[in-house]
Short mmCIF file of C-alpha atoms in Angstrom, two decimals:
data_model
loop_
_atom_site.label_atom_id
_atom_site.label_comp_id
_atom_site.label_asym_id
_atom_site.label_seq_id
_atom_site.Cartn_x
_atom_site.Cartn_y
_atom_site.Cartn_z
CA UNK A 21 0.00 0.00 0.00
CA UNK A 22 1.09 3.28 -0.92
CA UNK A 23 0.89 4.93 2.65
CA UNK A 24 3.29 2.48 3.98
CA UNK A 25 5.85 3.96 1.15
CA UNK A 26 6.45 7.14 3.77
CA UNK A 27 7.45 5.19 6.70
CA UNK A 28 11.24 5.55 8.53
CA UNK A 29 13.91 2.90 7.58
CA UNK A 30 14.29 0.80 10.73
CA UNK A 31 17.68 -0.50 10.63
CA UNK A 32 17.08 -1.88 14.78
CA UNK A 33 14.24 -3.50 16.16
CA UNK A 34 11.56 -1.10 17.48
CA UNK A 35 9.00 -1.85 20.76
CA UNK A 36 6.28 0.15 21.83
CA UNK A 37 3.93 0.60 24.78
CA UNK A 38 0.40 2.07 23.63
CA UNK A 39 -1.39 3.05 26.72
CA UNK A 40 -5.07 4.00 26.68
CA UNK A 41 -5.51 7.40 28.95
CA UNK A 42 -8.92 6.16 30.55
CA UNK A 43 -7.72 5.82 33.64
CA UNK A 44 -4.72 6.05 36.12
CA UNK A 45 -1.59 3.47 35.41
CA UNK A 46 -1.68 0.91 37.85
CA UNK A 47 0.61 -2.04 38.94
CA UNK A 48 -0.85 -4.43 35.97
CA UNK A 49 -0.06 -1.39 32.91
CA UNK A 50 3.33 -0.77 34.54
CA UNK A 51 4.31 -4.12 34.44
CA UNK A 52 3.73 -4.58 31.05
CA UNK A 53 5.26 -1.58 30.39
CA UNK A 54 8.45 -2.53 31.55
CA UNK A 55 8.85 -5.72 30.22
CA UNK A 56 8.21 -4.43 26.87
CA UNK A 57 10.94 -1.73 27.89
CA UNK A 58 13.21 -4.14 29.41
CA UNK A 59 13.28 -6.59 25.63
CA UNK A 60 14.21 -3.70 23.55
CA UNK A 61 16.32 -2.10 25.45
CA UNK A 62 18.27 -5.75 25.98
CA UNK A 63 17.94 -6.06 21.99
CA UNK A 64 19.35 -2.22 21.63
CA UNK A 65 16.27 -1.39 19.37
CA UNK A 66 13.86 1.84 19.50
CA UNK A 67 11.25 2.35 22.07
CA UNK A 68 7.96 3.98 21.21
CA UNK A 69 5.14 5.75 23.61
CA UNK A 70 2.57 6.20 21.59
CA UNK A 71 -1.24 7.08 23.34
CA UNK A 72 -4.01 5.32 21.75
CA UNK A 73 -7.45 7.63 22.52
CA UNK A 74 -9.01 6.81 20.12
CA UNK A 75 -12.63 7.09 22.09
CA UNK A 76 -13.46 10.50 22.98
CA UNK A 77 -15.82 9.37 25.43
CA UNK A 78 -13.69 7.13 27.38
CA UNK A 79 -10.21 9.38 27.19
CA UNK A 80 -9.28 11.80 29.46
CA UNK A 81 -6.43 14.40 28.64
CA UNK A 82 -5.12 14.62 32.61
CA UNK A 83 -4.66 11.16 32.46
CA UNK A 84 -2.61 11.10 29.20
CA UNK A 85 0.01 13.42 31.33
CA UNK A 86 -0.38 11.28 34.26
CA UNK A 87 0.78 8.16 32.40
CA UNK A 88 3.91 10.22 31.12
CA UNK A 89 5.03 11.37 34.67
CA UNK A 90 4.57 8.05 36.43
CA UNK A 91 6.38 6.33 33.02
CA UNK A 92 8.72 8.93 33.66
CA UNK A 93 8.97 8.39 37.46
CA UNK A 94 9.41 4.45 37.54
CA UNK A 95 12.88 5.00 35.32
CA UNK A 96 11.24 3.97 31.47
CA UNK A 97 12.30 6.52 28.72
CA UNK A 98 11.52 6.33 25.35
CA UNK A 99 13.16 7.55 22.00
CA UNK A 100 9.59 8.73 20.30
CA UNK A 101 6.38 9.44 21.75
CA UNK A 102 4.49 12.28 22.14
CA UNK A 103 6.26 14.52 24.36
CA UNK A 104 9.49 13.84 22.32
CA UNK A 105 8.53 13.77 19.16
CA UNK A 106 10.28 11.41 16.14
CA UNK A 107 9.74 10.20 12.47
CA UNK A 108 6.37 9.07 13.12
CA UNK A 109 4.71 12.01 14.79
CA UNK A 110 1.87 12.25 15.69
CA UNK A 111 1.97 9.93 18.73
CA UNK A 112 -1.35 10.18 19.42
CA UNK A 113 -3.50 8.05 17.87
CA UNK A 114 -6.69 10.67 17.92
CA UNK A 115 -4.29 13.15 15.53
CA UNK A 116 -3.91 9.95 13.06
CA UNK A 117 -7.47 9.85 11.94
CA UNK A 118 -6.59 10.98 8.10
CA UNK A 119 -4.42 7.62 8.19
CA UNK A 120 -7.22 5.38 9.32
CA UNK A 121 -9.49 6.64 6.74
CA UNK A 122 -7.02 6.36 3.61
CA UNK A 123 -6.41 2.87 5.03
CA UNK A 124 -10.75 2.56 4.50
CA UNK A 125 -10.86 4.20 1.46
CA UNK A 126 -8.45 2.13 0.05
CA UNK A 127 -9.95 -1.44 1.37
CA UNK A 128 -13.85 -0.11 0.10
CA UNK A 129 -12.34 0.22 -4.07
CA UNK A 130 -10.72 -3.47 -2.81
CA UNK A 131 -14.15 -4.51 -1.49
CA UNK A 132 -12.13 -5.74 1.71
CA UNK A 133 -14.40 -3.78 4.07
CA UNK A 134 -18.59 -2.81 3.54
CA UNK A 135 -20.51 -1.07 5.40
CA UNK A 136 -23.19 -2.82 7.82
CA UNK A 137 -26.14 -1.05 9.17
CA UNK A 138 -27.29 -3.43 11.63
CA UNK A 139 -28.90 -2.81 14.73
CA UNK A 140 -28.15 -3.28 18.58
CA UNK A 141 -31.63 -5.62 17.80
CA UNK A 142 -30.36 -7.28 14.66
CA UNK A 143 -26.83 -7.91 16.54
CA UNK A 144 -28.93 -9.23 20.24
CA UNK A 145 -31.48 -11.62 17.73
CA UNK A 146 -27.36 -13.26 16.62
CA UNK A 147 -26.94 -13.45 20.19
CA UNK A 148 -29.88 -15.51 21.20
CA UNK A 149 -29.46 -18.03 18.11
CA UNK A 150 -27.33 -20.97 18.87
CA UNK A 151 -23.67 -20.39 17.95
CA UNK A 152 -20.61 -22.36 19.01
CA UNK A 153 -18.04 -21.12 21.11
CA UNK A 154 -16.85 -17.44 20.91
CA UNK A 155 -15.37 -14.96 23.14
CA UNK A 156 -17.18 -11.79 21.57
CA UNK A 157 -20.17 -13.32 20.92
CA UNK A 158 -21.55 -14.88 17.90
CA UNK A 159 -19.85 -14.82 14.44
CA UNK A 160 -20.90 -12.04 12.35
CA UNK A 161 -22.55 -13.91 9.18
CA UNK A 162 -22.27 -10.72 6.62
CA UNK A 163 -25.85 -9.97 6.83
CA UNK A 164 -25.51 -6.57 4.95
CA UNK A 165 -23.06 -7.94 2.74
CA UNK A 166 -26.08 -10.32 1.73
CA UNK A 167 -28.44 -7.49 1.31
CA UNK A 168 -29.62 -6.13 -2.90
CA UNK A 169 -28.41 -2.44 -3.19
CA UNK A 170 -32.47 -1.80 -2.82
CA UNK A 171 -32.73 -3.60 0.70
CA UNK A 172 -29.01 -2.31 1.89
CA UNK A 173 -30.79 1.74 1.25
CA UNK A 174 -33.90 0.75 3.20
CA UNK A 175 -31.59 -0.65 6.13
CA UNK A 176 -29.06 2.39 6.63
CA UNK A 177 -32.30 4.97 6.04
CA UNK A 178 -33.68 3.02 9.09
CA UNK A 179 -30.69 3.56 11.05
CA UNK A 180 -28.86 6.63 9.99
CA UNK A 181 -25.14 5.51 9.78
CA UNK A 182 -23.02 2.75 9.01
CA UNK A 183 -20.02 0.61 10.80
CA UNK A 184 -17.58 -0.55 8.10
CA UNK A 185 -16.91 -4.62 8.66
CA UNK A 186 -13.38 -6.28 7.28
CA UNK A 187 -14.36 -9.12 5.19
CA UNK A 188 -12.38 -12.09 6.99
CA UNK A 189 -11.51 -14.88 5.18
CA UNK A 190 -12.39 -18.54 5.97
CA UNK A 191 -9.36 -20.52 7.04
CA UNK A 192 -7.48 -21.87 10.07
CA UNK A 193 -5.19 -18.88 10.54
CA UNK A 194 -1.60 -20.08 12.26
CA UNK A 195 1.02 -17.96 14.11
CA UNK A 196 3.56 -18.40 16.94
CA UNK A 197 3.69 -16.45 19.93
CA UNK A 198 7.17 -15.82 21.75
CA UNK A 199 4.83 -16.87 25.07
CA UNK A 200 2.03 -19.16 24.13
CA UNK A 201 3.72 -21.04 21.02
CA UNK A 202 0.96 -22.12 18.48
CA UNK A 203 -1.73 -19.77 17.96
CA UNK A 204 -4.60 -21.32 15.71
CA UNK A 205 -7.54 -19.49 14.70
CA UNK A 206 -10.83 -19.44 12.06
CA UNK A 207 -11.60 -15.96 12.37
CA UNK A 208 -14.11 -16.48 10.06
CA UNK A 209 -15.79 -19.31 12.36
CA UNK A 210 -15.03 -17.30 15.36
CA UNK A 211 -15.51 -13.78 14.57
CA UNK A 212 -16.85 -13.38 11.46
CA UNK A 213 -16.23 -10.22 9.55
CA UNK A 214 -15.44 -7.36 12.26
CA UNK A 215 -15.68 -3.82 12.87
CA UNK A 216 -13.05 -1.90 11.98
CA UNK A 217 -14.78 1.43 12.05
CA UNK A 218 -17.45 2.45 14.28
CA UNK A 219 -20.87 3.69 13.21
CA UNK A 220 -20.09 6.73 15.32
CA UNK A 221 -16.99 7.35 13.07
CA UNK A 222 -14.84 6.23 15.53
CA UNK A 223 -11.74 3.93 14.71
CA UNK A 224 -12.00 0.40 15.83
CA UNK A 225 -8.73 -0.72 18.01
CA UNK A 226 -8.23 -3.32 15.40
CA UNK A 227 -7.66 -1.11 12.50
CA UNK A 228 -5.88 1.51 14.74
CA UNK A 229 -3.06 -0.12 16.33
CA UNK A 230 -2.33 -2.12 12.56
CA UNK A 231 -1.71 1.13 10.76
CA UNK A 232 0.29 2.24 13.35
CA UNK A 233 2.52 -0.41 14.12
CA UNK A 234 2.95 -0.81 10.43
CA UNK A 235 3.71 2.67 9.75
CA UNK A 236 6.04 3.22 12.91
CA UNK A 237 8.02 0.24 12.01
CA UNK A 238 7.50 -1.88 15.10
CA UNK A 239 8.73 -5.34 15.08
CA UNK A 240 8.23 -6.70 18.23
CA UNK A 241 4.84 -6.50 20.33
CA UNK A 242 4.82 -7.57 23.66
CA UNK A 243 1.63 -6.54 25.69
CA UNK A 244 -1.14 -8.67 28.01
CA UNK A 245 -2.88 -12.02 27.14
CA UNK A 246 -6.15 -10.30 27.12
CA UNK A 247 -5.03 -9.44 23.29
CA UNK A 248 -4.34 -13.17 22.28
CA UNK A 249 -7.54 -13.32 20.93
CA UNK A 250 -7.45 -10.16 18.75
CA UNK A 251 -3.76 -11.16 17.45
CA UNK A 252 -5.19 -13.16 14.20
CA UNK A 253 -7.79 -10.10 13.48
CA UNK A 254 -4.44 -8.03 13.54
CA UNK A 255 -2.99 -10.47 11.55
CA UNK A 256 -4.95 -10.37 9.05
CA UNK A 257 -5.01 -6.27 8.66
CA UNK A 258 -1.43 -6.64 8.22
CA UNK A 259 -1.29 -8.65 5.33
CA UNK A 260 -4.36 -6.93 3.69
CA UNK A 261 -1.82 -3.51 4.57
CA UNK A 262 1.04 -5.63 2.62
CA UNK A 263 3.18 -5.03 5.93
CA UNK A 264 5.37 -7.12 8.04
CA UNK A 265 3.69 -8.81 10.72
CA UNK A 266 5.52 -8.38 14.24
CA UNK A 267 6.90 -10.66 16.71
CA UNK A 268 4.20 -11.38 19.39
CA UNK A 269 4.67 -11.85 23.01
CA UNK A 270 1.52 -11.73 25.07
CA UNK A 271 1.98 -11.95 28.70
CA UNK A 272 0.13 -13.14 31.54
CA UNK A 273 -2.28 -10.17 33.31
CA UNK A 274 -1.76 -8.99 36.66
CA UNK A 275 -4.96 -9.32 39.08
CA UNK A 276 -5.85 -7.81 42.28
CA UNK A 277 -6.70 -9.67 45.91
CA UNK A 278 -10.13 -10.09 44.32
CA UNK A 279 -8.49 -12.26 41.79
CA UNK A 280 -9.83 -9.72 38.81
CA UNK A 281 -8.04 -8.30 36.60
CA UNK A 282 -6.06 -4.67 38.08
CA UNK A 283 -8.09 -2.03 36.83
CA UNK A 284 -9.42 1.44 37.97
CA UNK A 285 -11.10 -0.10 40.85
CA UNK A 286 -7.83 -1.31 42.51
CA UNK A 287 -7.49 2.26 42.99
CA UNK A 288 -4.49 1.47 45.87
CA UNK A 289 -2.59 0.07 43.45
CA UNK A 290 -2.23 2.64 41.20
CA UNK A 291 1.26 4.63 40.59
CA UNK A 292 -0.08 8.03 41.62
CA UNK A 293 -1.12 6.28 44.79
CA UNK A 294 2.46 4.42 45.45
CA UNK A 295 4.16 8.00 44.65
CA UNK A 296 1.60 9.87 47.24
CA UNK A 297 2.78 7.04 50.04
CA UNK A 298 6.33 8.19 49.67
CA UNK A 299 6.95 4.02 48.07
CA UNK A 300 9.59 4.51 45.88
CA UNK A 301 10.03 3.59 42.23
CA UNK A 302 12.81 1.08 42.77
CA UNK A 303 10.88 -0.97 45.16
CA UNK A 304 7.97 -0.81 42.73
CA UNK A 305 10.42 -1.92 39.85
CA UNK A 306 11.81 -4.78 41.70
CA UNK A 307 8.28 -6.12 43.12
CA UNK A 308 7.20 -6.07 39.49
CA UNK A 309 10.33 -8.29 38.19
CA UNK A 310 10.03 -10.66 41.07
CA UNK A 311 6.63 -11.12 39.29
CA UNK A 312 8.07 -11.67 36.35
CA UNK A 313 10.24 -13.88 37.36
CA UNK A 314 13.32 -11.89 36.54
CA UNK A 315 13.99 -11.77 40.94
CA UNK A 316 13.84 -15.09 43.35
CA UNK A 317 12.54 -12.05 45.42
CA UNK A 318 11.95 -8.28 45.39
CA UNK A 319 14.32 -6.04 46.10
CA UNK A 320 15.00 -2.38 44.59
CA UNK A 321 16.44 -2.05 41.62
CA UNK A 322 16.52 0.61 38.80
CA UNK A 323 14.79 -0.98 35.28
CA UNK A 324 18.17 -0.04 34.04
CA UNK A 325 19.35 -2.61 36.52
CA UNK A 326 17.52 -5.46 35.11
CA UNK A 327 18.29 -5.10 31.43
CA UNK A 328 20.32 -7.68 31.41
CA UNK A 329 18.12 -10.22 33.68
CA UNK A 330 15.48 -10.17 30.83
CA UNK A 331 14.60 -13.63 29.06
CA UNK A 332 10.97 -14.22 27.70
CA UNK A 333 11.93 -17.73 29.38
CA UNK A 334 11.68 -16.66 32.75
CA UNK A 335 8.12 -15.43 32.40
CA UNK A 336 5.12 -16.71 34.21
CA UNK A 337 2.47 -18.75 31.94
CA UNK A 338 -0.01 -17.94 34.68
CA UNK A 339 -1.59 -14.50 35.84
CA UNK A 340 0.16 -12.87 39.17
CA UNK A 341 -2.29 -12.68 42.07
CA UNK A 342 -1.26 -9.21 44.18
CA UNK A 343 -1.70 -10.71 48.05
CA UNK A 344 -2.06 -8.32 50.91
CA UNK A 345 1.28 -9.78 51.81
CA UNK A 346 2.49 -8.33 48.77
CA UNK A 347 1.04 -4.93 49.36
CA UNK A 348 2.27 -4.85 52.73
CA UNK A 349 6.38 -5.70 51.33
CA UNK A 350 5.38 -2.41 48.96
CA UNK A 351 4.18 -0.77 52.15
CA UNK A 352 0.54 -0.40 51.48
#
């Protein structure tokens, strides 16, 4: 594709962490965060911050400086981003509409994508017909790709706007993950064809983070398991793109005492919070690579410190439960 003609000659391998600013960075994000740091900088590549905001609704601006300062704080630096600028700028993935929609433009004259006007009802009636297994629901069949021009114009003057849908292809779609080793996946049995633009205008993830990763160069994504399943989607946008796919490494998720998943509700365990307790970033650093199984045990340590501890091998295949023991050693 002809937008992929501008991007930067990468002569060393490039990482990235893509936070979302909908809320404050907590244990889980910062852990990810620096073991995506921690394999480039072992692999002397480029490190990328880019913020991906792509929902007005859900993003909040003060948060989008908070993640920088507590990034900042906990000793990860980056060589592009949106403070710092680089070949890619914009950072920000709400500035990088006009890429997104050259990207649809171009798929609609390759009738990859359509548009679908179906309703919340026509997409709850999929929902109550029996399906087999799926983690988003039921597979999309194309029911507006089915529709004559005539019945397609009655549909959308019904509704009022249009989602655009990537036509997936049938197949078992197989790729290895530098965690979980043999990914296999029918998108087409599984998903169906999927949103890659909102009916609200909005850019899907999907779409989003492929054009970027493509046009910034990156090679090597490591980010949480709660992406595996996306991964062949991606996949799949790449080679419709005509890019390189990257490397994927997608590890396990940190959860909270509750055994869920960190989020804004584990309020304590955000890094504003550790900062306003006076914790200090090295003890956070080395109670997250004790996680990781980079320490036997925590102890402080600059991320600097453990660039050379790094090894995909030592990671844990299974999520990391935070303890109250383990927010007392932090001192909460």
């Amino acid at each position: 594709m002809s937008l992929l003609a501008n991007r930067p000659v990468r002569s060393r391998p490039v990482g990235r962490y893509a936070p979302s600013p909908t809320g404050k960075l907590h244990l889980g994000n910062a852990r990810t965060a620096l073991l995506a740091w921690l394999q480039i900088r072992q692999l002397k590549g480029i490190f990328i911050l880019r913020m991906e905001d792509l929902d007005p609704a859900r993003s909040v601006p003060e948060y989008a400086l908070q993640i920088l300062e507590d990034l900042h704080w906990l000793g990860i630096d980056w060589d592009e981003g949106p403070d710092v600028g680089g070949p890619c700028f914009p950072y920000v993935q709400s500035l990088r509409n006009h890429l997104y929609e050259q990207v649809l433009a171009t798929w609609l004259a390759q009738e990859r994508i359509y548009p679908c006007a179906c309703s919340r009802k026509d997409l709850a009636n999929l929902a109550r017909a029996p399906h087999g297994p799926a983690e988003e629901g039921p597979p999309y069949p194309g029911l507006c790709r089915q529709l004559s021009p005539e019945a397609w114009r009655e549909k959308y003057q019904k509704k009022g706007q249009a989602s655009y849908r990537f036509l997936a292809p049938e197949g078992l779609l197989t790729y290895t993950d530098g965690v979980y080793g043999t990914v296999c996946q029918d998108v087409k049995a599984v998903v169906g064809d999927f949103v890659i633009r909102r009916a609200d205008k909005v850019t899907a993830y999907q779409l989003a983070v492929v054009v970027d990763d493509a046009l910034m160069g990156v090679t090597h994504v490591l980010r949480g398991d709660d992406l595996l399943s996306s991964t062949p989607r991606q996949i799949l946008l790449y080679q419709a793109l005509e890019a390189s796919v990257p490397r994927f490494y997608h590890v396990p998720l940190v959860l909270g005492p509750d055994g869920v998943r960190l989020s804004k509700r584990h309020d304590g365990t955000s890094l504003e919070s550790l900062r306003a307790k006076g914790i200090s970033s090295e003890a956070v650093t080395g109670f997250l690579a004790a996680t990781a199984g980079l320490l036997p045990s925590p102890e402080p340590l600059a991320p600097k410190d453990l660039i050379q501890l790094f090894s995909i091998d030592k990671l844990p295949r299974e999520p990391f439960r935070v303890t109250e023991k383990d927010l007392k050693l932090l001192g909460l």
